[in-house]
XYZ file of C-alpha atoms in Angstrom:
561
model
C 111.147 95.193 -67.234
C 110.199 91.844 -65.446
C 108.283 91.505 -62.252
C 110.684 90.989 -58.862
C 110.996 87.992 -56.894
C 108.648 89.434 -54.529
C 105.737 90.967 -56.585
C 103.940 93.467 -54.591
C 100.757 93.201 -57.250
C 98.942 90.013 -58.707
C 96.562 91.179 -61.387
C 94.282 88.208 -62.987
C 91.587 88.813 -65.700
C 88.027 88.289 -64.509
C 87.476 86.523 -67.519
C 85.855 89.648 -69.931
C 89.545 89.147 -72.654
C 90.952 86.861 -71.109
C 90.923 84.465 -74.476
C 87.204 84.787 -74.486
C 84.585 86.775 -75.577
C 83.797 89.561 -73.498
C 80.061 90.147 -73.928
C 80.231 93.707 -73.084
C 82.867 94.519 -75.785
C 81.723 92.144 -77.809
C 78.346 93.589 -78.047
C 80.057 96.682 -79.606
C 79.404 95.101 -83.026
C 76.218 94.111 -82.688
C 74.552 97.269 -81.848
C 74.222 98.480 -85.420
C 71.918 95.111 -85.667
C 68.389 94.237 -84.778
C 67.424 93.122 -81.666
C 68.062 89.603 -80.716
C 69.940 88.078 -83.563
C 73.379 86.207 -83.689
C 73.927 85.385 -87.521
C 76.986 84.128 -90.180
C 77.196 86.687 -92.608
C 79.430 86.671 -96.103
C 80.092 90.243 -97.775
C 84.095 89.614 -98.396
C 84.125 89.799 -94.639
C 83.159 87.161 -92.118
C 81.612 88.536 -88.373
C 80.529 86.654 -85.742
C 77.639 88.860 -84.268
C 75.727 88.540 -81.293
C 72.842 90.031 -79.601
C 73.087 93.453 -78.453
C 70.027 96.234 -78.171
C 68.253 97.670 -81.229
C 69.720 101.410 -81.041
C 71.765 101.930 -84.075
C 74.492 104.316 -83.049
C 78.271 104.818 -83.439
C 80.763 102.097 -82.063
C 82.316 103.546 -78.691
C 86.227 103.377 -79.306
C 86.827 102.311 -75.495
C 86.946 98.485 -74.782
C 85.549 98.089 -71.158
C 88.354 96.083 -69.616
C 87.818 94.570 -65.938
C 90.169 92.380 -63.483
C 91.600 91.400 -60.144
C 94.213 92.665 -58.099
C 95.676 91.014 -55.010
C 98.487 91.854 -52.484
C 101.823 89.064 -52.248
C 99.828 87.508 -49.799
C 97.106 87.337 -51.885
C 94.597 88.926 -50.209
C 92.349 91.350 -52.241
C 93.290 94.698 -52.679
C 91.288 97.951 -51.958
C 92.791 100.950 -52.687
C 93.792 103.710 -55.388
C 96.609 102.632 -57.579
C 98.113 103.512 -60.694
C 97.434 101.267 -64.325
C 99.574 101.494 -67.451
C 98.122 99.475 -70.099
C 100.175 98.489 -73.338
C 99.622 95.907 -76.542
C 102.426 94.658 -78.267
C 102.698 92.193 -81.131
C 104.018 89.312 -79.289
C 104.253 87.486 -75.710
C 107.987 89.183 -75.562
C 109.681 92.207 -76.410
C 108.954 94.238 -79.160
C 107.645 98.057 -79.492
C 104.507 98.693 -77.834
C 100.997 99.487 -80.547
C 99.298 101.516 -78.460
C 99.646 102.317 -74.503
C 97.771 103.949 -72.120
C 97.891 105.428 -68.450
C 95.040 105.270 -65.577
C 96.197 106.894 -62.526
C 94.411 106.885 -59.444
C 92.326 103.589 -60.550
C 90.116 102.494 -57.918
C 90.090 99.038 -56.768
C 87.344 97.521 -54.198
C 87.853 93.800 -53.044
C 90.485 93.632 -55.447
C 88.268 94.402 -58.695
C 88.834 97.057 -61.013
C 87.388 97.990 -64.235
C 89.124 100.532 -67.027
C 88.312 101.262 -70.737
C 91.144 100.998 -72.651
C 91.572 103.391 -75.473
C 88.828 105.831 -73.262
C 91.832 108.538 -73.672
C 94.025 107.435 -76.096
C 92.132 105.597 -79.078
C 92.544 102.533 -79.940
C 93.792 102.439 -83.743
C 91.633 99.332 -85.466
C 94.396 98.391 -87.732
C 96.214 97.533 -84.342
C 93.188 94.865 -83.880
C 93.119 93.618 -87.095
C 97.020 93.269 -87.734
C 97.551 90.048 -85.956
C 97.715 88.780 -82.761
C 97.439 90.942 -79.679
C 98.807 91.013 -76.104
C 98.113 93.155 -73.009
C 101.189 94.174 -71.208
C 100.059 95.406 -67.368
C 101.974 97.512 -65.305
C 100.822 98.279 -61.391
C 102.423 101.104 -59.427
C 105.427 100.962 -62.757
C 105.843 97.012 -62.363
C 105.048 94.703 -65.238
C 103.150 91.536 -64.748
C 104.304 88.929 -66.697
C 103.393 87.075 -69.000
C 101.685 89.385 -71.362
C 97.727 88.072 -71.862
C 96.799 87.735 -75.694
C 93.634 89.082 -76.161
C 91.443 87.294 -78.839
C 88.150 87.873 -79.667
C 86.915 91.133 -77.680
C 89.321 93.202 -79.244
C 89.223 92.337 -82.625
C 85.147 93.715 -81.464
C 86.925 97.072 -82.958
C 86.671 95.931 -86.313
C 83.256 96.349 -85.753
C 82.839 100.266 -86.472
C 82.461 98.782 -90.286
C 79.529 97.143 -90.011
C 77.344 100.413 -90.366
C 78.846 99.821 -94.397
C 80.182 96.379 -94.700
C 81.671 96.157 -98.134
C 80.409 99.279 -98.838
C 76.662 98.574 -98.531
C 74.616 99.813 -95.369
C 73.630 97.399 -92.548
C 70.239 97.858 -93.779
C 70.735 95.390 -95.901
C 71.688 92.847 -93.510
C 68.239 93.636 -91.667
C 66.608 93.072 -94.758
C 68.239 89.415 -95.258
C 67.592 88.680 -91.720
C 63.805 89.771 -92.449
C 63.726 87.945 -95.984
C 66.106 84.831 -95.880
C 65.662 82.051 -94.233
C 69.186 80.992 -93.099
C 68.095 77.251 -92.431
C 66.288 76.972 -95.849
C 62.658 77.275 -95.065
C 60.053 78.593 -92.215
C 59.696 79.205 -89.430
C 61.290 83.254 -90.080
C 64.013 83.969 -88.832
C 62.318 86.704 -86.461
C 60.098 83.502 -85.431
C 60.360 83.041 -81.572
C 61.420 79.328 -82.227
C 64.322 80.319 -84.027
C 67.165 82.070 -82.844
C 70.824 81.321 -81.549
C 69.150 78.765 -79.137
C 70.534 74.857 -80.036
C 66.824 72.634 -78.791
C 68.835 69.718 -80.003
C 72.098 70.121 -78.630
C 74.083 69.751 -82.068
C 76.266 72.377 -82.070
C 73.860 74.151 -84.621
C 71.584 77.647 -83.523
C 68.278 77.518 -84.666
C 68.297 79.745 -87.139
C 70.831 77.764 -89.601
C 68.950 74.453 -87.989
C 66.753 73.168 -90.797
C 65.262 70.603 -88.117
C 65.789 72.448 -84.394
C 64.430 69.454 -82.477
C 66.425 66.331 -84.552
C 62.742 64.807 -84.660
C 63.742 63.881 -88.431
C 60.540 66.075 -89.592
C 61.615 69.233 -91.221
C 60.505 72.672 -89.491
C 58.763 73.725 -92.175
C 56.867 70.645 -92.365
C 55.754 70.918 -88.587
C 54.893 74.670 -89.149
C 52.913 73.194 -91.520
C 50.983 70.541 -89.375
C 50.600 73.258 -86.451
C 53.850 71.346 -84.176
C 56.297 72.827 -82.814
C 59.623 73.167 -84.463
C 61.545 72.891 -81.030
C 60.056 70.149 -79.298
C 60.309 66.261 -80.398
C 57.028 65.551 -82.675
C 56.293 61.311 -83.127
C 55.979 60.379 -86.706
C 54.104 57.227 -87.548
C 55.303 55.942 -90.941
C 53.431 52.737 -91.173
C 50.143 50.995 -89.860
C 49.125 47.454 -90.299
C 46.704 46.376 -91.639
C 45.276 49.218 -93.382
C 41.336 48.075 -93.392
C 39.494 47.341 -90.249
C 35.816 45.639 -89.494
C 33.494 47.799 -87.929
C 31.453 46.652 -85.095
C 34.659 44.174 -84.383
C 37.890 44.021 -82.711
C 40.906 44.716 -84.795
C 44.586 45.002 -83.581
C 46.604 47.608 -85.631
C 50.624 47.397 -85.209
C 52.155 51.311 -85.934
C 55.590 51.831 -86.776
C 57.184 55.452 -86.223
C 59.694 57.014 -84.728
C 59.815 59.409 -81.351
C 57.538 56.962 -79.684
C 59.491 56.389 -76.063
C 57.023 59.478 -74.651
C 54.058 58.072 -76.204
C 51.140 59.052 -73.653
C 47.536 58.760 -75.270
C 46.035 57.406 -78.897
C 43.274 58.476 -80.638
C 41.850 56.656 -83.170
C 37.772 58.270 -84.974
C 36.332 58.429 -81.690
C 38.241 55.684 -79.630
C 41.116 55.994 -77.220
C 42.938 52.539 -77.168
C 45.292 51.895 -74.765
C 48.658 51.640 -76.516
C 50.396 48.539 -75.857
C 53.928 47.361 -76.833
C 55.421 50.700 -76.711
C 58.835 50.922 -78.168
C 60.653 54.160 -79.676
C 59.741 52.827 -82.806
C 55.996 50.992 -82.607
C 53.315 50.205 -80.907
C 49.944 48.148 -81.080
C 46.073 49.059 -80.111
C 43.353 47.229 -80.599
C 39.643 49.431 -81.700
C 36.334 48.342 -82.289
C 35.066 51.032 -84.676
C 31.328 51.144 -83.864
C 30.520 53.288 -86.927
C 29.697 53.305 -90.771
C 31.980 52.359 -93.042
C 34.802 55.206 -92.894
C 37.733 56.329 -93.484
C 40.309 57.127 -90.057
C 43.533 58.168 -88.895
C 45.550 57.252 -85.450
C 46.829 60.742 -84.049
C 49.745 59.790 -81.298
C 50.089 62.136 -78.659
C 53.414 62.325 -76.861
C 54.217 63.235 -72.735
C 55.116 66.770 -74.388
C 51.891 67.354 -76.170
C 52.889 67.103 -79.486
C 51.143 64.977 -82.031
C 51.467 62.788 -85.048
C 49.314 61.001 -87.477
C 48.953 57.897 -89.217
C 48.422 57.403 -92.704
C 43.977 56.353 -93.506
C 43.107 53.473 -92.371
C 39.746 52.145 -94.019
C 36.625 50.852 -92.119
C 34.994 48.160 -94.180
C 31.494 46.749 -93.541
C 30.854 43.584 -93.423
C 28.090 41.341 -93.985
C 26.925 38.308 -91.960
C 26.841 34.948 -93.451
C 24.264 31.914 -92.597
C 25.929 28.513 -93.560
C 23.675 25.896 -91.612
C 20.336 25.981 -89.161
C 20.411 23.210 -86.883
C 17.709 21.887 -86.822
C 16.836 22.853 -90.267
C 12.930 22.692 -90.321
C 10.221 23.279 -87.396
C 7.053 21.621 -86.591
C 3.577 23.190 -87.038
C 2.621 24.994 -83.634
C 5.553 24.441 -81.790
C 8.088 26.786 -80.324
C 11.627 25.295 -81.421
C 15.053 26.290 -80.387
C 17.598 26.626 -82.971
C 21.108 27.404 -83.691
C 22.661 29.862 -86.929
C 25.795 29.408 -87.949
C 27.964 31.530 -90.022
C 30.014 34.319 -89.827
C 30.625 38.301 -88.773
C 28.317 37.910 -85.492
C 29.107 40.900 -83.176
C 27.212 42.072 -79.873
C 24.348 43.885 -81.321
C 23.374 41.253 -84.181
C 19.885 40.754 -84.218
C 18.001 37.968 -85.588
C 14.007 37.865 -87.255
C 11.724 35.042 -87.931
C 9.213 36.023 -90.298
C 9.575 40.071 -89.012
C 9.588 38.688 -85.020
C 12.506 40.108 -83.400
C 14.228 37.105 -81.325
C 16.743 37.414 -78.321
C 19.603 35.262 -78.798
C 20.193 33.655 -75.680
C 23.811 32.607 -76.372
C 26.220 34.390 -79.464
C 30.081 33.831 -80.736
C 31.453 35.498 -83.545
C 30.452 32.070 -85.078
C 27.110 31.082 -84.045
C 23.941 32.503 -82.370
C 21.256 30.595 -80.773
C 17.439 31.517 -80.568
C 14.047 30.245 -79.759
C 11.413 30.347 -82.926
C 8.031 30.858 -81.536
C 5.592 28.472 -83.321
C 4.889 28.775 -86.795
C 2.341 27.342 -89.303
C 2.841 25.188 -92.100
C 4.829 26.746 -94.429
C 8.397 28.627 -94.946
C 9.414 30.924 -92.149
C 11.774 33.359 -92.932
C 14.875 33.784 -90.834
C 17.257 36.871 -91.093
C 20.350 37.847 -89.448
C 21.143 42.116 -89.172
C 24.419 43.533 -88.385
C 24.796 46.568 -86.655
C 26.005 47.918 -89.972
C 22.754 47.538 -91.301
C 23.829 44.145 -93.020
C 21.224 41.112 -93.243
C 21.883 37.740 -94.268
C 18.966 35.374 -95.155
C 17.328 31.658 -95.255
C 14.053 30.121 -94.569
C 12.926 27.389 -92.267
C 10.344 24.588 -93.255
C 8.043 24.361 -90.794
C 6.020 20.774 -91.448
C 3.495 18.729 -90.108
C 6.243 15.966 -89.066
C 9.311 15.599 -88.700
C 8.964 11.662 -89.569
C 9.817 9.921 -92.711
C 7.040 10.281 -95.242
C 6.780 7.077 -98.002
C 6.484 8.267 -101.858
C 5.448 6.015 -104.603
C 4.021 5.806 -108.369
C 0.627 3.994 -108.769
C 0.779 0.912 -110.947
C -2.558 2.408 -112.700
C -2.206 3.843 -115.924
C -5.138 6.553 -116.242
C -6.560 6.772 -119.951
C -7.440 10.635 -119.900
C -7.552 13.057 -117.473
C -10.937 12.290 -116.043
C -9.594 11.100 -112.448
C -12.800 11.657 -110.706
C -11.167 15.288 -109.414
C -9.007 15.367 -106.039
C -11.036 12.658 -104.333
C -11.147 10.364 -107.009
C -7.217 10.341 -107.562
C -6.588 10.102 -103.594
C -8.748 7.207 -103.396
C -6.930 5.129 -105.836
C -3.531 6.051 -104.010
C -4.843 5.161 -100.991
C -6.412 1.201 -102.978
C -2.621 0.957 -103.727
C -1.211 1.431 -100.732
C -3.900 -0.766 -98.417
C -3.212 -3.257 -101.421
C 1.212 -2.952 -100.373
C -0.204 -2.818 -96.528
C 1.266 0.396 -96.390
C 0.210 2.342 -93.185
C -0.871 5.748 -93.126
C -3.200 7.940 -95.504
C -1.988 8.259 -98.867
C -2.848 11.348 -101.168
C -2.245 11.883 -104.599
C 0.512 14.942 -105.506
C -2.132 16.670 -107.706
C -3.410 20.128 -107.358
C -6.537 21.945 -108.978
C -7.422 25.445 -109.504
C -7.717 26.276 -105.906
C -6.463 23.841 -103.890
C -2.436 22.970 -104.340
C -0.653 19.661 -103.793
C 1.477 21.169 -101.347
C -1.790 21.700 -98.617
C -2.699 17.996 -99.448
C 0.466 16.015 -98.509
C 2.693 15.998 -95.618
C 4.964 18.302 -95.512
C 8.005 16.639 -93.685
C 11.240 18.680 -92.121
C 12.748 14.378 -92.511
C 13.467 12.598 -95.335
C 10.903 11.317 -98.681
C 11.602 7.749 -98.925
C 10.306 4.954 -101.712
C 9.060 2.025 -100.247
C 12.082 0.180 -100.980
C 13.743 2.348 -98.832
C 15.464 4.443 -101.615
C 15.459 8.337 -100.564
C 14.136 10.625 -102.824
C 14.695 13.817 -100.625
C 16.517 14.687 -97.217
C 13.226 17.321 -96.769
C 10.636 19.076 -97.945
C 13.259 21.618 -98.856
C 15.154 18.980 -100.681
C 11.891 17.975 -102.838
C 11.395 21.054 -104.349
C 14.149 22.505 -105.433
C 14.293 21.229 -108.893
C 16.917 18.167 -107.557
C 15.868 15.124 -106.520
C 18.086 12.775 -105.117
C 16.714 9.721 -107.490
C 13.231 10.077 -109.516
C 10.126 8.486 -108.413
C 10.155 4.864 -110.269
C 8.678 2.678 -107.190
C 5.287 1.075 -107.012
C 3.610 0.710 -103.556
C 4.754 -2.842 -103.539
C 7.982 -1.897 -103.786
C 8.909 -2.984 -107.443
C 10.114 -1.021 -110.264
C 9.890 -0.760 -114.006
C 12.334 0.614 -116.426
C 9.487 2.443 -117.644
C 9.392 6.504 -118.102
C 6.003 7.315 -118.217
C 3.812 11.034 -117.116
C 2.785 11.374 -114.157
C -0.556 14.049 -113.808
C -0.208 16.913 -111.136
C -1.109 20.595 -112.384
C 1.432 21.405 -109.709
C 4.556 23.351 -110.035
C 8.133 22.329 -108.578
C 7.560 23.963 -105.254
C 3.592 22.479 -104.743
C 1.652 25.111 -105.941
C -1.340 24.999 -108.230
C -1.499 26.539 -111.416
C -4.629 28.072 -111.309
C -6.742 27.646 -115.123
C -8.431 24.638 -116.186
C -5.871 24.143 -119.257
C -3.607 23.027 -116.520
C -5.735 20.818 -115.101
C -8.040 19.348 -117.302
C -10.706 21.348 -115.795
C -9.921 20.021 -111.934
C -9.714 16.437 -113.179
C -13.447 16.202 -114.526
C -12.568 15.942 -118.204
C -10.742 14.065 -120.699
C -10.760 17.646 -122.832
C -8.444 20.446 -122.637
C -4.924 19.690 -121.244
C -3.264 19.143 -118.135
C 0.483 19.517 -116.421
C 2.782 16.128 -116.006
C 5.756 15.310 -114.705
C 8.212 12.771 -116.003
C 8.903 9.403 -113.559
C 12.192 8.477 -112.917
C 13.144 12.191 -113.522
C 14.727 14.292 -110.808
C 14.202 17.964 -111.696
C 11.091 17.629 -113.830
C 8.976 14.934 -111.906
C 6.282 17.443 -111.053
C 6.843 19.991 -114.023
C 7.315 19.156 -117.558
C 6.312 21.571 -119.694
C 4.246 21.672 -122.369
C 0.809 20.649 -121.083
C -0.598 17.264 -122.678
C -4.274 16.557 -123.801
C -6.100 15.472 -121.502
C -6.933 12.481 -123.386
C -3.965 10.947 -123.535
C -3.689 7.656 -121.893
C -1.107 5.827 -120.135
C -0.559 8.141 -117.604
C 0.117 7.122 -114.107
C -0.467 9.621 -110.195
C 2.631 9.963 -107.417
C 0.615 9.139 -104.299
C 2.366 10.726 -101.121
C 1.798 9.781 -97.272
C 0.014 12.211 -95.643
């Protein structure tokens, strides 16, 4: 029978079977499952199954059916009117599979709702035979065409899922409890999981191995404490991997996730991350600690967080390369500037244990007043904040003039010189004798008194009085490296001749202290004495062994005082 010209009903599905899955017949299946689970399952039998309630009980044979019934003019219908329900095997023709009549349906604002099969069961094999269409009739007309229903139907089926292949649906609890469908955690029963897609791919959570498509497996964020459903930043690479403490050091990280990047953490910094791109970033830290070992943690607008591989904190010492000037006068306060290396805000600097405030510092140089010293060395040491000290001395001298050097043309037979006085006074004969100005004193010491506390002690040059340097400073004198040896009379002449030179004084102008060093302080011709060598550079003052002190032919360096 085919519907007339002028229909008097229009029935349309509300959308429950009308090639869709009806959620209300469809949860038929699921209720032998446990709550909250939609899951792929292979026993020689393949159901889609979603989430229903957690009662196990029989399948109800009646498929709750609902649609919408309008008038010619299609206006909604509300009354009582009579429903015969049929399926067949095709869109056409054919002997009806099961049928069914509701009389007296009612129908409000044109909707009405039946279950079909509520008095004459629906036989499953009907379901699971093929396709399926719904032949309506209203009041004994038939709408055409027929409706295939798909997947709500075939919900029927579902009355085998208390024993799928045979085995009880207890054991698809107990591989919903037990195996993970995506490969690892979080469990399936984990809040995270689920038939949710975070990612949008088309893939539930449960069978999603990474929900969130942040490239880090969920397992591996369980792991770290992130969550498996929101984006986590990973940082794959930082550069360089050592920074100086107490310095500033730009580090360049490379990641991914990184567009949301909203706060860095770095030991106990928070750098302001410049650069941002989805894939790096730069900050720059000053890491005002110990030498350590750190990590940047990147925090995303979502609260999730990733780390960086360690990045080392090295310490490093400060260097002193020059001291300008580089020697002080006795007694008088003297500005000076240190350069080197590694100077940070906090460096300190010491003369001789006095704390000095730099009044001016670079990473390169530092500049400080030295109080006034005495004669002598004054140490000078520069501390990191690390704890880190690099070290020199200063001379301070009695001038900061030239001082003239020469060898006496006397050759003394013994070492009977008269003692101090008697050796100064023939340095001082030689030099009146050149018209050399000044005070002249020999470069002897004796058991108390050393050379050193005799002569001047110059922060300028030693110079012959041919004007040949000897030394650029005191420093320079005695440190075993003369520029030429001492081979100049007062006059200014020269001879070819090595000879000894007396002085019981070591390199650096101290005394040696026993009278077989100085042939008892220059009174006797017995015992022995120290020499040097003339026109020697490293052992003009020391050459070692002692001599008799009755050798002869032995000459005295006479230096301006």
């Amino acid at each position: 029978m085919t519907t007339p010209a002028s229909p008097r009903w229009l029935s349309l599905f509300a959308g429950r079977n009308s090639g869709g899955l009806d959620p209300i017949a469809f949860a038929r299946i699921a209720r032998a499952l446990p709550s909250g689970m939609a899951f792929l399952i292979a026993f020689g039998l393949a159901l889609v199954l979603a989430g229903a309630t957690p009662v196990r009980a029989a399948v109800p044979d009646a498929i709750p059916f609902q649609g919408l019934l309008l008038d010619p003019a299609g206006q909604p219908v509300t009354d009582n009117v009579d429903l015969d329900f049929a399926l067949f095997g095709g869109l056409s023709g054919g002997t009806a599979l099961w049928s069914e009549a509701h009389l007296g349906v009612a129908v409000t604002d044109g909707v009405y709702s039946v279950n079909l099969g509520s008095t004459t069961p629906i036989d499953a094999g009907v379901l699971a035979s093929g396709p399926v269409f719904l032949e309506i009739r209203v009041e004994g007309e038939t709408l055409v065409p027929r409706q295939q229903l798909l997947a709500v139907p075939y919900a029927r089926v579902a009355g085998t899922v208390e024993s799928v292949g045979g085995f009880s649906s207890l054991y698809l609890e107990q591989m919903v409890e037990r195996f993970a469908f995506d490969g690892g955690l979080p469990p399936n029963t984990d809040p995270q999981e689920g038939t949710g897609d975070a990612d949008g791919d088309g893939q539930p959570n449960f069978l999603d191995a990474d929900n969130d498509n942040d490239l880090i497996p969920d397992a591996a964020e369980v792991a770290a404490g992130s969550g498996v459903n929101l984006t986590t930043p990973r940082l794959l690479t930082v550069t360089p991997g050592s920074v100086t403490s107490y310095a500033p050091n730009v580090l360049t990280l490379t990641g991914t996730n990184l567009s949301t990047l909203q706060s860095v953490q770095f030991g106990g910094e928070t750098p302001t991350p410049t650069d941002v791109t989805p894939t790096s970033f730069k900050i720059e830290v000053t890491p005002n600690h110990l030498a350590a070992t750190r990590v940047v943690v990147a925090t995303l607008a979502n609260g999730e967080s990733g780390q960086s591989g360690p990045v080392t904190t090295t310490n490093v010492s400060p260097t002193i390369t020059s001291v300008t000037p580089n020697g002080l006068i006795e007694l008088q306060a003297t500005q000076v500037v240190i350069v080197g290396t590694n100077f940070v805000p906090g460096t300190t600097v010491t003369a001789s244990g006095i704390e000095l405030a730099p009044s001016a510092m670079t990473t390169t140089s530092i500049t400080v007043t030295i109080p006034p010293r005495p004669v002598g060395l004054t140490a000078l040491s520069v501390r990191h904040p690390n704890g880190l000290v690099a070290s020199t001395s200063l001379l301070v001298g009695t001038t900061n003039e030239e001082i003239t050097v020469f060898m006496t043309q006397t050759l003394f037979a013994g070492g009977n010189l008269g003692g101090l006085a008697g050796a100064d006074a023939v340095c001082q004969a030689e030099a009146n004798a050149a018209s050399l100005p000044g005070t002249y004193r020999a470069w002897l010491s004796d058991s108390t008194t050393s050379a050193a506390s005799r002569v001047g002690i110059s922060v300028g040059a030693y110079v012959m009085p041919n004007g040949v340097r000897i030394a650029n400073s005191w420093a320079d004198l005695t440190d075993l490296s003369l520029i030429t040896g001492i081979n100049v009379f007062a006059d200014g002449t020269t001879t070819p001749n090595q000879a000894r030179a007396w002085t019981g004084t070591r390199i650096d102008g101290t005394n040696y202290t026993t009278a077989s060093e100085n042939c008892s302080n220059w009174t006797s011709n017995g015992g022995t004495g120290r020499s040097g060598l003339t026109h020697q550079q490293n052992v003009w003052s020391d050459f070692a062994p002692s001599v008799p002190c009755s050798s002869i032919g032995i000459r005295l360096y006479c230096f301006e005082r």
